[in-house]
Amino acid sequence: MAKANEKMLKVTLVKSRYGRLPKHKACVAGLGLRRINHTVEVMDTPENRGMINKVSYLLKVEDA
């Protein structure tokens, strides 16, 4: 659970993960995304930023 002072990001999967590299599929799963147009809120940490940057071509990212 996020603390009150931690920034959150709203991440949406906009392209399919099928046919992608295994590491990219793992990043999508690690962010908690399951299907196209599925949106999750994740904490803005360096780890999550790294996963988002790796698969940025599959995602839409907004401030929560």
PDB file of C-alpha atoms in Angstrom:
ATOM      1  CA  MET A   1       0.000   0.000   0.000  1.00  0.00           C
ATOM      2  CA  ALA A   2       1.224   3.487  -0.825  1.00  0.00           C
ATOM      3  CA  LYS A   3       2.088   6.034   1.818  1.00  0.00           C
ATOM      4  CA  ALA A   4       0.412   9.417   1.683  1.00  0.00           C
ATOM      5  CA  ASN A   5       3.532  11.192   0.408  1.00  0.00           C
ATOM      6  CA  GLU A   6       4.439   8.702  -2.334  1.00  0.00           C
ATOM      7  CA  LYS A   7       3.639   9.517  -5.925  1.00  0.00           C
ATOM      8  CA  MET A   8       1.532   7.065  -7.937  1.00  0.00           C
ATOM      9  CA  LEU A   9       1.428   6.400 -11.676  1.00  0.00           C
ATOM     10  CA  LYS A  10      -1.569   5.176 -13.639  1.00  0.00           C
ATOM     11  CA  VAL A  11      -0.367   2.639 -16.234  1.00  0.00           C
ATOM     12  CA  THR A  12      -2.569   1.253 -19.032  1.00  0.00           C
ATOM     13  CA  LEU A  13      -1.694  -1.565 -21.452  1.00  0.00           C
ATOM     14  CA  VAL A  14      -2.628  -0.314 -24.939  1.00  0.00           C
ATOM     15  CA  LYS A  15      -0.922  -2.931 -27.126  1.00  0.00           C
ATOM     16  CA  SER A  16      -0.849  -6.700 -26.897  1.00  0.00           C
ATOM     17  CA  ARG A  17       1.976  -8.465 -25.069  1.00  0.00           C
ATOM     18  CA  TYR A  18       1.747 -11.520 -27.358  1.00  0.00           C
ATOM     19  CA  GLY A  19       4.711 -12.028 -29.659  1.00  0.00           C
ATOM     20  CA  ARG A  20       6.975  -9.847 -27.496  1.00  0.00           C
ATOM     21  CA  LEU A  21      10.292 -10.723 -25.944  1.00  0.00           C
ATOM     22  CA  PRO A  22      10.049 -12.833 -22.767  1.00  0.00           C
ATOM     23  CA  LYS A  23      11.637 -10.089 -20.658  1.00  0.00           C
ATOM     24  CA  HIS A  24       9.107  -7.577 -21.959  1.00  0.00           C
ATOM     25  CA  LYS A  25       6.236  -9.945 -21.138  1.00  0.00           C
ATOM     26  CA  ALA A  26       7.695 -10.300 -17.640  1.00  0.00           C
ATOM     27  CA  CYS A  27       7.794  -6.513 -17.195  1.00  0.00           C
ATOM     28  CA  VAL A  28       4.130  -6.208 -18.194  1.00  0.00           C
ATOM     29  CA  ALA A  29       3.213  -8.977 -15.740  1.00  0.00           C
ATOM     30  CA  GLY A  30       5.391  -7.387 -13.043  1.00  0.00           C
ATOM     31  CA  LEU A  31       3.433  -4.157 -13.365  1.00  0.00           C
ATOM     32  CA  GLY A  32       0.242  -6.140 -12.775  1.00  0.00           C
ATOM     33  CA  LEU A  33      -1.243  -5.652 -16.241  1.00  0.00           C
ATOM     34  CA  ARG A  34      -3.349  -8.537 -17.543  1.00  0.00           C
ATOM     35  CA  ARG A  35      -5.127  -7.491 -20.749  1.00  0.00           C
ATOM     36  CA  ILE A  36      -5.422  -4.623 -23.233  1.00  0.00           C
ATOM     37  CA  ASN A  37      -6.963  -1.474 -21.692  1.00  0.00           C
ATOM     38  CA  HIS A  38      -6.332  -2.822 -18.182  1.00  0.00           C
ATOM     39  CA  THR A  39      -5.241   0.045 -15.912  1.00  0.00           C
ATOM     40  CA  VAL A  40      -3.326  -0.245 -12.644  1.00  0.00           C
ATOM     41  CA  GLU A  41      -1.827   2.264 -10.232  1.00  0.00           C
ATOM     42  CA  VAL A  42       1.792   1.637  -9.259  1.00  0.00           C
ATOM     43  CA  MET A  43       4.159   3.543  -7.014  1.00  0.00           C
ATOM     44  CA  ASP A  44       6.661   5.816  -8.736  1.00  0.00           C
ATOM     45  CA  THR A  45       9.832   3.925  -7.777  1.00  0.00           C
ATOM     46  CA  PRO A  46      13.033   3.418  -9.775  1.00  0.00           C
ATOM     47  CA  GLU A  47      12.151  -0.277 -10.180  1.00  0.00           C
ATOM     48  CA  ASN A  48       8.720   0.445 -11.634  1.00  0.00           C
ATOM     49  CA  ARG A  49      10.127   3.253 -13.797  1.00  0.00           C
ATOM     50  CA  GLY A  50      12.657   0.809 -15.258  1.00  0.00           C
ATOM     51  CA  MET A  51       9.917  -1.678 -16.186  1.00  0.00           C
ATOM     52  CA  ILE A  52       7.811   1.117 -17.664  1.00  0.00           C
ATOM     53  CA  ASN A  53      10.742   2.402 -19.727  1.00  0.00           C
ATOM     54  CA  LYS A  54      11.504  -1.072 -21.074  1.00  0.00           C
ATOM     55  CA  VAL A  55       7.962  -1.621 -22.390  1.00  0.00           C
ATOM     56  CA  SER A  56       6.949   2.013 -22.967  1.00  0.00           C
ATOM     57  CA  TYR A  57       5.870   1.166 -26.533  1.00  0.00           C
ATOM     58  CA  LEU A  58       3.065  -0.999 -25.063  1.00  0.00           C
ATOM     59  CA  LEU A  59       1.854   1.418 -22.374  1.00  0.00           C
ATOM     60  CA  LYS A  60       0.136   4.709 -21.678  1.00  0.00           C
ATOM     61  CA  VAL A  61       1.383   6.348 -18.451  1.00  0.00           C
ATOM     62  CA  GLU A  62      -0.328   9.149 -16.509  1.00  0.00           C
ATOM     63  CA  ASP A  63       0.073  10.740 -13.097  1.00  0.00           C
ATOM     64  CA  ALA A  64      -2.470   9.359 -10.631  1.00  0.00           C
TER      65      ALA A  64
END
